[in-house]
N, CA, C, O and CB atoms as a CASP TS submission, in Angstrom:
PFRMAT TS
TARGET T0000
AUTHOR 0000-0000-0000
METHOD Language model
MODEL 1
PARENT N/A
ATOM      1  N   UNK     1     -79.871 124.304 103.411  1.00  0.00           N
ATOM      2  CA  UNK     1     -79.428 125.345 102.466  1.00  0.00           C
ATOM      3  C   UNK     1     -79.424 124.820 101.032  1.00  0.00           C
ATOM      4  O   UNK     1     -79.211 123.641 100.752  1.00  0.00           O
ATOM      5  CB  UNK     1     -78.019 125.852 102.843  1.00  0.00           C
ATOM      6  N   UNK     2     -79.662 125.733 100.194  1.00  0.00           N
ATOM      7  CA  UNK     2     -79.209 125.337  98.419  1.00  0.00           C
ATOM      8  C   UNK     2     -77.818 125.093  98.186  1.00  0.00           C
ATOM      9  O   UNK     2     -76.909 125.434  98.944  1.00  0.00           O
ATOM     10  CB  UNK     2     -79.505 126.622  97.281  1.00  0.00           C
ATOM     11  N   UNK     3     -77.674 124.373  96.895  1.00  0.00           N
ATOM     12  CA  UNK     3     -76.862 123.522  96.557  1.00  0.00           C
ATOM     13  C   UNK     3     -75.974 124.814  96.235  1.00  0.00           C
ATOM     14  O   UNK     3     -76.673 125.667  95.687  1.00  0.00           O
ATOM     15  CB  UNK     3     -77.294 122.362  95.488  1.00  0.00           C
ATOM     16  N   UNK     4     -74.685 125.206  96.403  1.00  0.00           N
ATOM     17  CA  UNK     4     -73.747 126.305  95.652  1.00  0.00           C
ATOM     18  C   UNK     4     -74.184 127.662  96.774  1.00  0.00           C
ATOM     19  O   UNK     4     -73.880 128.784  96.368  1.00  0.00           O
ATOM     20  CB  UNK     4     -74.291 126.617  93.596  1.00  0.00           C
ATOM     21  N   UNK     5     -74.575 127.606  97.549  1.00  0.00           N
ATOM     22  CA  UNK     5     -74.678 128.391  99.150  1.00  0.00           C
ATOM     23  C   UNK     5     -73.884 128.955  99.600  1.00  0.00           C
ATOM     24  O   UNK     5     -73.818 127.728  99.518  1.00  0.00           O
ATOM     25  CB  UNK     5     -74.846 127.765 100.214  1.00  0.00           C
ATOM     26  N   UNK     6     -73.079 129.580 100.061  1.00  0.00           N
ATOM     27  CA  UNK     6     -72.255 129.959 100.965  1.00  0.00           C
ATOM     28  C   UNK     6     -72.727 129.448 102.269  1.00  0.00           C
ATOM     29  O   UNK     6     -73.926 129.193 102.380  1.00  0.00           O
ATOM     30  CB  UNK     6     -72.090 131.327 100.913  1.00  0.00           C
ATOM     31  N   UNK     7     -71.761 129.227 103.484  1.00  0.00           N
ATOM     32  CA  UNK     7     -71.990 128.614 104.546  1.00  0.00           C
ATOM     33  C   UNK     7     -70.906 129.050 105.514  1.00  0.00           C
ATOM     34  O   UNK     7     -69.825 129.412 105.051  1.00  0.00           O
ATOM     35  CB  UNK     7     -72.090 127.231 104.296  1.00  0.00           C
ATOM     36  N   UNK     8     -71.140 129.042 106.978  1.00  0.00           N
ATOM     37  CA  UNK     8     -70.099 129.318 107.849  1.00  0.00           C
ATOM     38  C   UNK     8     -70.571 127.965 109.112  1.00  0.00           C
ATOM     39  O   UNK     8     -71.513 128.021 109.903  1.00  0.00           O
ATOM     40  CB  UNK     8     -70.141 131.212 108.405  1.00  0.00           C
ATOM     41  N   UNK     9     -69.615 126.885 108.950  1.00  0.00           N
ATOM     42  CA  UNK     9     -69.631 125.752 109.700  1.00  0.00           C
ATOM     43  C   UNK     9     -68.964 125.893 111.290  1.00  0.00           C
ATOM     44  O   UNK     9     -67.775 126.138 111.493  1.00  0.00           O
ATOM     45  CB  UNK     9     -68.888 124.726 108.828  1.00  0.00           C
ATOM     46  N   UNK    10     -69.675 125.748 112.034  1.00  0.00           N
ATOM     47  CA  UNK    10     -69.056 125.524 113.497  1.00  0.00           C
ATOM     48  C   UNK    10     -68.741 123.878 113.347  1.00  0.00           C
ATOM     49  O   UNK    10     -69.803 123.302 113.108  1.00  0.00           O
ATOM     50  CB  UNK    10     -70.298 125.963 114.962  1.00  0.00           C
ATOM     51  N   UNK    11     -67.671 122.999 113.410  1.00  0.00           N
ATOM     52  CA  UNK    11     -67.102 122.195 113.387  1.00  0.00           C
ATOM     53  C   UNK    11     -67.069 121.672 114.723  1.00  0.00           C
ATOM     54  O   UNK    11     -66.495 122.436 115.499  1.00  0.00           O
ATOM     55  CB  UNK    11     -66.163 122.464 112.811  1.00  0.00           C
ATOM     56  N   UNK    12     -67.642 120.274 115.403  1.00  0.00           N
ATOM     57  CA  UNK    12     -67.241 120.204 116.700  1.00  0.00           C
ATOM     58  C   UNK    12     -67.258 118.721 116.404  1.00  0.00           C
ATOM     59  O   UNK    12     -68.167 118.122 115.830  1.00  0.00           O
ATOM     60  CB  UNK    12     -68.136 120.909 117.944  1.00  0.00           C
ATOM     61  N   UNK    13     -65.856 118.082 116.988  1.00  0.00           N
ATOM     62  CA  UNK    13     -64.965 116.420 116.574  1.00  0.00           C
ATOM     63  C   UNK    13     -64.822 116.109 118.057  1.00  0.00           C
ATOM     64  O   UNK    13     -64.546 116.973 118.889  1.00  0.00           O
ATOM     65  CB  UNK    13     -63.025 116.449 115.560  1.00  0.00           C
ATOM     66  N   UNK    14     -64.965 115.205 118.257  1.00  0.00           N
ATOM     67  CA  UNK    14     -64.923 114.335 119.847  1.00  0.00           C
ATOM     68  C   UNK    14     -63.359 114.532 119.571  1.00  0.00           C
ATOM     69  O   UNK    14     -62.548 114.507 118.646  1.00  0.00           O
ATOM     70  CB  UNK    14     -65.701 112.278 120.101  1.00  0.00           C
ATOM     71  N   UNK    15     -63.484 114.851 121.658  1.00  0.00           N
ATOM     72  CA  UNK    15     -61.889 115.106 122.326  1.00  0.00           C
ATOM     73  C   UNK    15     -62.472 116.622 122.496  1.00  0.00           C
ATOM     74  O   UNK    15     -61.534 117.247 122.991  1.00  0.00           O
ATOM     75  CB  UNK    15     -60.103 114.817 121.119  1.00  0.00           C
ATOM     76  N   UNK    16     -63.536 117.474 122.326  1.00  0.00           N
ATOM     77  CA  UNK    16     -63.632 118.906 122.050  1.00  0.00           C
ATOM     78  C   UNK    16     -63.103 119.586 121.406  1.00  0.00           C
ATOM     79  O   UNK    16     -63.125 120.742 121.830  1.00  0.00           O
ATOM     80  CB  UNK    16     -63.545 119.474 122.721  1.00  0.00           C
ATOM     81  N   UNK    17     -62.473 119.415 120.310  1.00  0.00           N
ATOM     82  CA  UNK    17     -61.867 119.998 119.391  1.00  0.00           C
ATOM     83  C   UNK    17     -62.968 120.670 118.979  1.00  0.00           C
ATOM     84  O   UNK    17     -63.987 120.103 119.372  1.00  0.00           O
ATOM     85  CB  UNK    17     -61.146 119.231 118.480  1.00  0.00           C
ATOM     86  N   UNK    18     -63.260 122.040 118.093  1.00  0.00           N
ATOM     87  CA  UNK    18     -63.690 122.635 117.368  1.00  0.00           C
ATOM     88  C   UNK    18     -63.034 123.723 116.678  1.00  0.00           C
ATOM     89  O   UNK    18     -61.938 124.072 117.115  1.00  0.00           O
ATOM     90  CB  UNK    18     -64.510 122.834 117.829  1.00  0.00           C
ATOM     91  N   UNK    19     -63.564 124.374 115.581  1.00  0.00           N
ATOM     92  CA  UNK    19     -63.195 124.992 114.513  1.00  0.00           C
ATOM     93  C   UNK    19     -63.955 125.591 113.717  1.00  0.00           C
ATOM     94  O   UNK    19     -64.822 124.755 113.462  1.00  0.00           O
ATOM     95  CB  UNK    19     -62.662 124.375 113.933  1.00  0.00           C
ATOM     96  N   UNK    20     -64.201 126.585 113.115  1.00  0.00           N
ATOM     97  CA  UNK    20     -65.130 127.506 112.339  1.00  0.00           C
ATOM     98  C   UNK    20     -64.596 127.231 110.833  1.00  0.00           C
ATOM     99  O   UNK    20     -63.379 127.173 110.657  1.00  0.00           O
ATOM    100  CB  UNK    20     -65.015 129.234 112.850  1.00  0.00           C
ATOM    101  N   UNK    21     -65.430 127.073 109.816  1.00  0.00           N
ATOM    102  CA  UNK    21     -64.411 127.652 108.586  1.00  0.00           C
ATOM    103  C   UNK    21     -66.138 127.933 107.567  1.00  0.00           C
ATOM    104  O   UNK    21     -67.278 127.542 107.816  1.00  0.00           O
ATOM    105  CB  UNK    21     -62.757 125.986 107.690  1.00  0.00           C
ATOM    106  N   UNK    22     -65.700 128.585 106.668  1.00  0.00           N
ATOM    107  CA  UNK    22     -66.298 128.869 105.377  1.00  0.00           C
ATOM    108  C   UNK    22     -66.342 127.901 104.611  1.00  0.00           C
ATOM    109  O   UNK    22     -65.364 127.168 104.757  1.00  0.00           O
ATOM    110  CB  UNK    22     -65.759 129.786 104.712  1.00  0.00           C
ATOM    111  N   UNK    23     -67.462 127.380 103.415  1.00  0.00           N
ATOM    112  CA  UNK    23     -68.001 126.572 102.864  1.00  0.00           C
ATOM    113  C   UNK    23     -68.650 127.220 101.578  1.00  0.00           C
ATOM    114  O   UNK    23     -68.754 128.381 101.181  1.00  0.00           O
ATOM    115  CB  UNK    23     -68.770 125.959 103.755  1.00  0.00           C
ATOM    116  N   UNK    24     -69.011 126.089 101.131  1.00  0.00           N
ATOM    117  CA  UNK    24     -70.222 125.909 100.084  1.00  0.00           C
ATOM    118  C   UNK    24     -70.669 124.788 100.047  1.00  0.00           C
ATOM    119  O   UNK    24     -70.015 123.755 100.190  1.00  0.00           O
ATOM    120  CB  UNK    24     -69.989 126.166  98.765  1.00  0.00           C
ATOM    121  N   UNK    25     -71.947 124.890  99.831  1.00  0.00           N
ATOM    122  CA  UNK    25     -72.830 123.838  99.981  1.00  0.00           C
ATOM    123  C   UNK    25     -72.649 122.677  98.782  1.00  0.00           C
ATOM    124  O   UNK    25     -73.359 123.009  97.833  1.00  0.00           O
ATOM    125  CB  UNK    25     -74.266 124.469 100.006  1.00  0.00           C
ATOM    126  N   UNK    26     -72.053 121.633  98.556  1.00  0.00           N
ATOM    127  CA  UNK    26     -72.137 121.173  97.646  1.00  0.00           C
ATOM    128  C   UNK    26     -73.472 119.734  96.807  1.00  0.00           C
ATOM    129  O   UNK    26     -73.746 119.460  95.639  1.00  0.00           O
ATOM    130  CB  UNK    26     -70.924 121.023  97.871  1.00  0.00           C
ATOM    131  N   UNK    27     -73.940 119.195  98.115  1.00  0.00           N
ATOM    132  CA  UNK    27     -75.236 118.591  98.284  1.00  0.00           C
ATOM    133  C   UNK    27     -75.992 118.546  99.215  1.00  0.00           C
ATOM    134  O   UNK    27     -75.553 118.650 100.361  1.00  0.00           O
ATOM    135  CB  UNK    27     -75.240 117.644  98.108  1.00  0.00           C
ATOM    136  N   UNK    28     -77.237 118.388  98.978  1.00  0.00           N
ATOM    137  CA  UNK    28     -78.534 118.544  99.780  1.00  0.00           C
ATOM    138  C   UNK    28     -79.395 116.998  99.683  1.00  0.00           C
ATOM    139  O   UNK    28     -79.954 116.579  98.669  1.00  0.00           O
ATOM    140  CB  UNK    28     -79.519 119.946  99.041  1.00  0.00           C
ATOM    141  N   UNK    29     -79.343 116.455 100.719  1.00  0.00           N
ATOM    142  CA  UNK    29     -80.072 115.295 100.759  1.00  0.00           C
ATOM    143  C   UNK    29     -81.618 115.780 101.935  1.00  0.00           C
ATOM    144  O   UNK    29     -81.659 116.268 103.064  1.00  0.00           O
ATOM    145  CB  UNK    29     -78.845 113.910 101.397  1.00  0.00           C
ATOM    146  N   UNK    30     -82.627 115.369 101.019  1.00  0.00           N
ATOM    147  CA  UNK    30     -84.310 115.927 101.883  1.00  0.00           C
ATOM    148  C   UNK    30     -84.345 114.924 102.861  1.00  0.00           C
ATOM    149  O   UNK    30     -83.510 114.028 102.984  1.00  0.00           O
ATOM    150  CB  UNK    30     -86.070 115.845 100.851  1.00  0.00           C
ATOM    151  N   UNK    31     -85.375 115.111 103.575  1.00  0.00           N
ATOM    152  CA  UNK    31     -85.932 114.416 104.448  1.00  0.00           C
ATOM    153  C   UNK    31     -86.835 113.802 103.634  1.00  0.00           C
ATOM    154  O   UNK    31     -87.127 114.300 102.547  1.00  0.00           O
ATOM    155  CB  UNK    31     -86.402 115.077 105.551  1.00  0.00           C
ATOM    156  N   UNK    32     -87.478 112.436 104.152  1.00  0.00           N
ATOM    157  CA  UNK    32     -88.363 111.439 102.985  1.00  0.00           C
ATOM    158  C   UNK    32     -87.423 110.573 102.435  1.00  0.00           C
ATOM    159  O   UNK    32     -87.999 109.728 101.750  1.00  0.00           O
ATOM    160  CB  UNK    32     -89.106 112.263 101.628  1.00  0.00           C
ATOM    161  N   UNK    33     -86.076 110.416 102.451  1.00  0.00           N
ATOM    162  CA  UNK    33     -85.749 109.342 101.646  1.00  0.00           C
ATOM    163  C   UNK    33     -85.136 108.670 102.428  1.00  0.00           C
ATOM    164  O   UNK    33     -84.862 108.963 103.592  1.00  0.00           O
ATOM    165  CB  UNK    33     -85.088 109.532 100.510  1.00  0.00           C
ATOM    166  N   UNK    34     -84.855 107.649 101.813  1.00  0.00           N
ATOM    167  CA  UNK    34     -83.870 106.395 102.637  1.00  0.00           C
ATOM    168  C   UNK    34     -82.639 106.112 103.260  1.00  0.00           C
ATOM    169  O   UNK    34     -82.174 104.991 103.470  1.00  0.00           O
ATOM    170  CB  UNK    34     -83.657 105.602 102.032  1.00  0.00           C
ATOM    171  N   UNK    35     -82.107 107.280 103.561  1.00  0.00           N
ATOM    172  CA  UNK    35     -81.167 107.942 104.017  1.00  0.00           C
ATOM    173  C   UNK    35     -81.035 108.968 105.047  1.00  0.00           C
ATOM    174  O   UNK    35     -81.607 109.889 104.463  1.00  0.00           O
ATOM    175  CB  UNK    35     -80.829 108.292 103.207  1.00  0.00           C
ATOM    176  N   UNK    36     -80.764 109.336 105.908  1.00  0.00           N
ATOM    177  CA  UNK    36     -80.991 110.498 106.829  1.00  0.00           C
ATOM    178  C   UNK    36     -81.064 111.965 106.166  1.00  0.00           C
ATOM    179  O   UNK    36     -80.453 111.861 105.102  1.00  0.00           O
ATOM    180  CB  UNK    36     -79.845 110.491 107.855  1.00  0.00           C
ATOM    181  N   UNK    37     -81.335 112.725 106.251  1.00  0.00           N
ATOM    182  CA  UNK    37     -81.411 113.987 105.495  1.00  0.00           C
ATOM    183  C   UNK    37     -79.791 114.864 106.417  1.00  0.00           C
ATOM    184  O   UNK    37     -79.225 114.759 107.505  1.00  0.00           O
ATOM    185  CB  UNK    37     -83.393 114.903 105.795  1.00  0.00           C
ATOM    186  N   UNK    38     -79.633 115.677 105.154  1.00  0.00           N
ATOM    187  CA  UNK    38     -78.325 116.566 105.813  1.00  0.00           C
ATOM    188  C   UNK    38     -77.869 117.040 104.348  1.00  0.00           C
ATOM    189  O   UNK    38     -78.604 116.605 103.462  1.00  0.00           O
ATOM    190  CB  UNK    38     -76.888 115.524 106.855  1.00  0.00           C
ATOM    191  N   UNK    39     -76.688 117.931 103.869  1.00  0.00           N
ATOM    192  CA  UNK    39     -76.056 118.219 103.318  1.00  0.00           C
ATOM    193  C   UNK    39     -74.188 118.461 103.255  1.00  0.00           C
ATOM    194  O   UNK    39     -73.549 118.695 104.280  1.00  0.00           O
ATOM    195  CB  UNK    39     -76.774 118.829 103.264  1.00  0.00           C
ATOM    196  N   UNK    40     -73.656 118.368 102.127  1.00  0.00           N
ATOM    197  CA  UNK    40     -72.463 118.116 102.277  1.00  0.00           C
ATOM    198  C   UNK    40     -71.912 119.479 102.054  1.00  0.00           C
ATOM    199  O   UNK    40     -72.647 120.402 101.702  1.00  0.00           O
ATOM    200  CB  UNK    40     -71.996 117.032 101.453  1.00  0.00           C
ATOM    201  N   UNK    41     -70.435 119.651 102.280  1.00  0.00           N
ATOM    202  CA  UNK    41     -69.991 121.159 102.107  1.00  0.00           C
ATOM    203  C   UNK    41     -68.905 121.062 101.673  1.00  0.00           C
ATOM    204  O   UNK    41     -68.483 119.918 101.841  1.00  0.00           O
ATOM    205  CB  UNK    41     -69.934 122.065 103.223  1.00  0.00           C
ATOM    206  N   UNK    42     -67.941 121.960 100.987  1.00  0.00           N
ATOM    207  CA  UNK    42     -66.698 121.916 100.614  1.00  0.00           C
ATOM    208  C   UNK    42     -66.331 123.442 101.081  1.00  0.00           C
ATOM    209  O   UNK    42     -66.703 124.594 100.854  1.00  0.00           O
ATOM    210  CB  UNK    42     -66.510 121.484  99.035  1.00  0.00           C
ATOM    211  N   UNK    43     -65.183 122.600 102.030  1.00  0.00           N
ATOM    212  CA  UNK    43     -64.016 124.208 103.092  1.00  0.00           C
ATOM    213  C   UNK    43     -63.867 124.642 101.616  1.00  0.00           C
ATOM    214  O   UNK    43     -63.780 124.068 100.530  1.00  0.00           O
ATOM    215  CB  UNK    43     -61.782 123.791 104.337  1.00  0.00           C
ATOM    216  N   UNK    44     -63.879 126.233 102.179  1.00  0.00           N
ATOM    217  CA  UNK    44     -63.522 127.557 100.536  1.00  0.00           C
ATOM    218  C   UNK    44     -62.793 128.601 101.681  1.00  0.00           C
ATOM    219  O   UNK    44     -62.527 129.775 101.423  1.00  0.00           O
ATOM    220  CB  UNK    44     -65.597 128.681  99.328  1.00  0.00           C
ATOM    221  N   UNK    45     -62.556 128.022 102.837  1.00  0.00           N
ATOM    222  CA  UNK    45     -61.947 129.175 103.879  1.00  0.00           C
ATOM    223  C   UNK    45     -61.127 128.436 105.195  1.00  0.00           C
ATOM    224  O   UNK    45     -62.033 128.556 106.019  1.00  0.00           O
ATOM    225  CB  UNK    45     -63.378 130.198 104.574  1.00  0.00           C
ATOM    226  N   UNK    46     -60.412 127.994 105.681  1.00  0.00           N
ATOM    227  CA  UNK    46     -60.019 127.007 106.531  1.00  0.00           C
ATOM    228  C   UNK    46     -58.683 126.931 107.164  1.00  0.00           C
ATOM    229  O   UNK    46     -57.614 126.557 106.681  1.00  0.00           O
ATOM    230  CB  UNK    46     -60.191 125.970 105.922  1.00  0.00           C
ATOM    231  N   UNK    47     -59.044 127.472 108.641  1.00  0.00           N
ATOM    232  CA  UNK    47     -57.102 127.664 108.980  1.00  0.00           C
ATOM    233  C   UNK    47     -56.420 126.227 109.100  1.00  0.00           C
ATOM    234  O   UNK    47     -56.937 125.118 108.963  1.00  0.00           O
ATOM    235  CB  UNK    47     -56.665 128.552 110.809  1.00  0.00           C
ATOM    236  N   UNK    48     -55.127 126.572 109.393  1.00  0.00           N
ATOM    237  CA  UNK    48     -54.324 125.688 109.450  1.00  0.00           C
ATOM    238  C   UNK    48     -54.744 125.052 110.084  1.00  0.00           C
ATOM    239  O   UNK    48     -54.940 123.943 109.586  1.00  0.00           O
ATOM    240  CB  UNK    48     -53.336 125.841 109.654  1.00  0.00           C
ATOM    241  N   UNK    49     -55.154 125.207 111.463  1.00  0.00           N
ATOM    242  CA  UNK    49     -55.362 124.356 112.878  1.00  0.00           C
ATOM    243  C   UNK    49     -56.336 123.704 112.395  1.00  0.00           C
ATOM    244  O   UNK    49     -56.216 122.479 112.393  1.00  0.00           O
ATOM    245  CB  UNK    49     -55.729 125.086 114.347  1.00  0.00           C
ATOM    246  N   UNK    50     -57.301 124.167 111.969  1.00  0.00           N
ATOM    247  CA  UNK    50     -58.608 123.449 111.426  1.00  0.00           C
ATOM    248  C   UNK    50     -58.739 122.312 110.051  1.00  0.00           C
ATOM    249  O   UNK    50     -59.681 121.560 109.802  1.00  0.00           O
ATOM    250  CB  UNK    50     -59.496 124.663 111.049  1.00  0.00           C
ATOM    251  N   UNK    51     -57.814 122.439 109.506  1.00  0.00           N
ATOM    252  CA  UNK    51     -57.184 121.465 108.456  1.00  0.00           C
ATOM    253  C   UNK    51     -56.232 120.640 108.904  1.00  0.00           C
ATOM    254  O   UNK    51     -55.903 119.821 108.047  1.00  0.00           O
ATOM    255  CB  UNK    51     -56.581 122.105 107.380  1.00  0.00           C
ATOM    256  N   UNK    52     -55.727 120.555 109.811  1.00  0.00           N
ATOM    257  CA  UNK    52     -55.142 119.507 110.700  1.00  0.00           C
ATOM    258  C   UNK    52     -56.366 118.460 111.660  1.00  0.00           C
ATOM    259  O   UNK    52     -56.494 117.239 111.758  1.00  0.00           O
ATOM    260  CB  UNK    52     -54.104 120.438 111.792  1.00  0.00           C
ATOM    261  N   UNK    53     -56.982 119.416 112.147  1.00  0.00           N
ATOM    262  CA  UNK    53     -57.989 118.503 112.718  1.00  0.00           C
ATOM    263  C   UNK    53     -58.576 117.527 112.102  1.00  0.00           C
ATOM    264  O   UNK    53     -58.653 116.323 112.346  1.00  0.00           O
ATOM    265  CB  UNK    53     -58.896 119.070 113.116  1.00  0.00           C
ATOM    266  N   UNK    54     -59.059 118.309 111.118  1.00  0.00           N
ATOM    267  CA  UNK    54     -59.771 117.415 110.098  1.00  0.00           C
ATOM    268  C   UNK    54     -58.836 116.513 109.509  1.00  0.00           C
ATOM    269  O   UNK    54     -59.085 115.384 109.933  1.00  0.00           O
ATOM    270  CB  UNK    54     -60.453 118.196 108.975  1.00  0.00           C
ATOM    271  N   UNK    55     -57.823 116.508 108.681  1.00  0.00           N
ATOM    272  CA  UNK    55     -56.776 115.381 108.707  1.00  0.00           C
ATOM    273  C   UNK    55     -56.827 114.514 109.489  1.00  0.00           C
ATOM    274  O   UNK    55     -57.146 113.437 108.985  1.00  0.00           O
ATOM    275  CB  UNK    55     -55.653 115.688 108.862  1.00  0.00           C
ATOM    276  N   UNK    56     -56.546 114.496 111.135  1.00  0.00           N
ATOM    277  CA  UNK    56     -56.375 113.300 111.732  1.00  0.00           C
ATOM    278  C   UNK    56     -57.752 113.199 112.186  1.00  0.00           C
ATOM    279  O   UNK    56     -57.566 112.086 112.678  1.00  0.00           O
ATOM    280  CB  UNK    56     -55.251 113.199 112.796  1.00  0.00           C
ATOM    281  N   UNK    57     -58.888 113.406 112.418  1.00  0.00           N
ATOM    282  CA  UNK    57     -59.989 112.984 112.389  1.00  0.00           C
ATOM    283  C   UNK    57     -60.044 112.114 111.417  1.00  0.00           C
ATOM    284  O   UNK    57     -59.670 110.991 111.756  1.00  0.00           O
ATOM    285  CB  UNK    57     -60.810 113.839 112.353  1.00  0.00           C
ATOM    286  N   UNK    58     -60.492 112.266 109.942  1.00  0.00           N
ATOM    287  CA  UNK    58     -60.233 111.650 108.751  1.00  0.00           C
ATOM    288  C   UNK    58     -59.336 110.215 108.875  1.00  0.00           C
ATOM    289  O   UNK    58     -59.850 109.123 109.113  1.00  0.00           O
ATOM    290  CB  UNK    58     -59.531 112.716 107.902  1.00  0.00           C
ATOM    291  N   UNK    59     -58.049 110.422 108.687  1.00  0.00           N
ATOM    292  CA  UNK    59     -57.234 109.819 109.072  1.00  0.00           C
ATOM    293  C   UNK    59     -57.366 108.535 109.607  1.00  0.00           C
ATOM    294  O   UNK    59     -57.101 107.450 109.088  1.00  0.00           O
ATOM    295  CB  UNK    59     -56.800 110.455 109.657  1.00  0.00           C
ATOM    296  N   UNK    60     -57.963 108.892 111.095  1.00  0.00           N
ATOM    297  CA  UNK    60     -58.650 107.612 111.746  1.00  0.00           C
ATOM    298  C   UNK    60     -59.910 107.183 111.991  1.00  0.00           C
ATOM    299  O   UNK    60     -60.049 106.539 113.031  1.00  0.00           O
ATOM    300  CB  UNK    60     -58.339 107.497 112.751  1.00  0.00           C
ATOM    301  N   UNK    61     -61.017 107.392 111.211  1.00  0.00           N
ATOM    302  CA  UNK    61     -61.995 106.673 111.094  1.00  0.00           C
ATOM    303  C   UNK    61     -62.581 106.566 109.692  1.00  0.00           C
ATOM    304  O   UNK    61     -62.577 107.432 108.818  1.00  0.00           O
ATOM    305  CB  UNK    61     -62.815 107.083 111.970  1.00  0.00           C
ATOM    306  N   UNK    62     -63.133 105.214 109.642  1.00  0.00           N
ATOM    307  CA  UNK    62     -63.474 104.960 108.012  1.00  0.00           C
ATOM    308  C   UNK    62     -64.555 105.285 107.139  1.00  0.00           C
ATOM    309  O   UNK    62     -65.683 105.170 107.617  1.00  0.00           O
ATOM    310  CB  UNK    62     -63.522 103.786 107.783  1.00  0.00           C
ATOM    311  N   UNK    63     -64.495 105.492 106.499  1.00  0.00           N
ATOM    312  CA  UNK    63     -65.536 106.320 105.429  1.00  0.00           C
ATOM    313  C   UNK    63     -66.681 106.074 105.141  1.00  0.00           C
ATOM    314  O   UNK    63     -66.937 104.880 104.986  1.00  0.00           O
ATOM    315  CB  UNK    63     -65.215 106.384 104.276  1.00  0.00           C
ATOM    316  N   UNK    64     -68.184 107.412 104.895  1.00  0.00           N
ATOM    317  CA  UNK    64     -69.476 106.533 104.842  1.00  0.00           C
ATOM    318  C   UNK    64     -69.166 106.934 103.570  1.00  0.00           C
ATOM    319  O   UNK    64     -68.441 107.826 103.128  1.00  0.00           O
ATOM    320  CB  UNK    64     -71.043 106.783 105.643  1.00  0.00           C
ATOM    321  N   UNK    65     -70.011 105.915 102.963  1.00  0.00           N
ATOM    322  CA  UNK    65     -70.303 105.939 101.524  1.00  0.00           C
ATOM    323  C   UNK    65     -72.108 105.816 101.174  1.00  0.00           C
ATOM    324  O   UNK    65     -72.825 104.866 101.487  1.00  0.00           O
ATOM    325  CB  UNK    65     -69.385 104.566 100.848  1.00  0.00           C
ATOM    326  N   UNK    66     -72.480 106.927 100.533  1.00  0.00           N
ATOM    327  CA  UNK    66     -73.893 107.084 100.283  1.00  0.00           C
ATOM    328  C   UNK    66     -73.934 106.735  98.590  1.00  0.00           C
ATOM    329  O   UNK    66     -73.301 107.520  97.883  1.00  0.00           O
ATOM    330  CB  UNK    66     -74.469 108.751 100.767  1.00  0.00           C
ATOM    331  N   UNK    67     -74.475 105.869  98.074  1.00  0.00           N
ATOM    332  CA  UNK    67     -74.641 105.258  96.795  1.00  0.00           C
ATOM    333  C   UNK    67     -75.932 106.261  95.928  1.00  0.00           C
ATOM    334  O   UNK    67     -75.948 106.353  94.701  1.00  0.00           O
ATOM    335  CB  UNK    67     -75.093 103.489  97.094  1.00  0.00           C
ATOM    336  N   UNK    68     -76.819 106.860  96.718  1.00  0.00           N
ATOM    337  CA  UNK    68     -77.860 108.078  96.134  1.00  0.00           C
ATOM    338  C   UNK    68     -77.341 109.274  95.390  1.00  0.00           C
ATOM    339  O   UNK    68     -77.966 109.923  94.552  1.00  0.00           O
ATOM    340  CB  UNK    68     -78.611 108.752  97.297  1.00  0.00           C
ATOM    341  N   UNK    69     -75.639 109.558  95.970  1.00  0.00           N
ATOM    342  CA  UNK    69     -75.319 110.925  95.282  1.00  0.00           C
ATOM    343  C   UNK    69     -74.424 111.187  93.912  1.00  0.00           C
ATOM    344  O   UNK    69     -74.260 112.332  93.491  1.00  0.00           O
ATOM    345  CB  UNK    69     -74.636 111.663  96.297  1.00  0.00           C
TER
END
């Protein structure tokens, strides 16, 4: 999708947890570069339950860091 997109994410976190929420697209990484291709999103819609998940998901595992964006 383009960068500033609207988006509707199906969310699925080991243990089967899942969660739906609304987005926007905030980056787009192509295929061809040195990096895996994918894009990033920022929740603009997000229930409670689903902002908890993501918290302790977060929470306990450590962060990628991409130096390209």
């Amino acid at each position: 999708p383009k960068v500033g997109s609207p988006v509707t994410l199906r969310v699925l976190l080991p243990g089967d947890y899942e969660f739906t929420a609304d987005a926007t697209v905030s980056w787009v990484r192509e295929a061809g570069t040195e990096s895996d291709p994918g894009f990033g999103a920022r929740f603009t819609n997000i229930s409670a339950d689903g902002r908890q998940l993501v918290y302790r998901y977060t929470r306990n595992r450590e962060p990628l860091f991409y130096d390209d964006l």
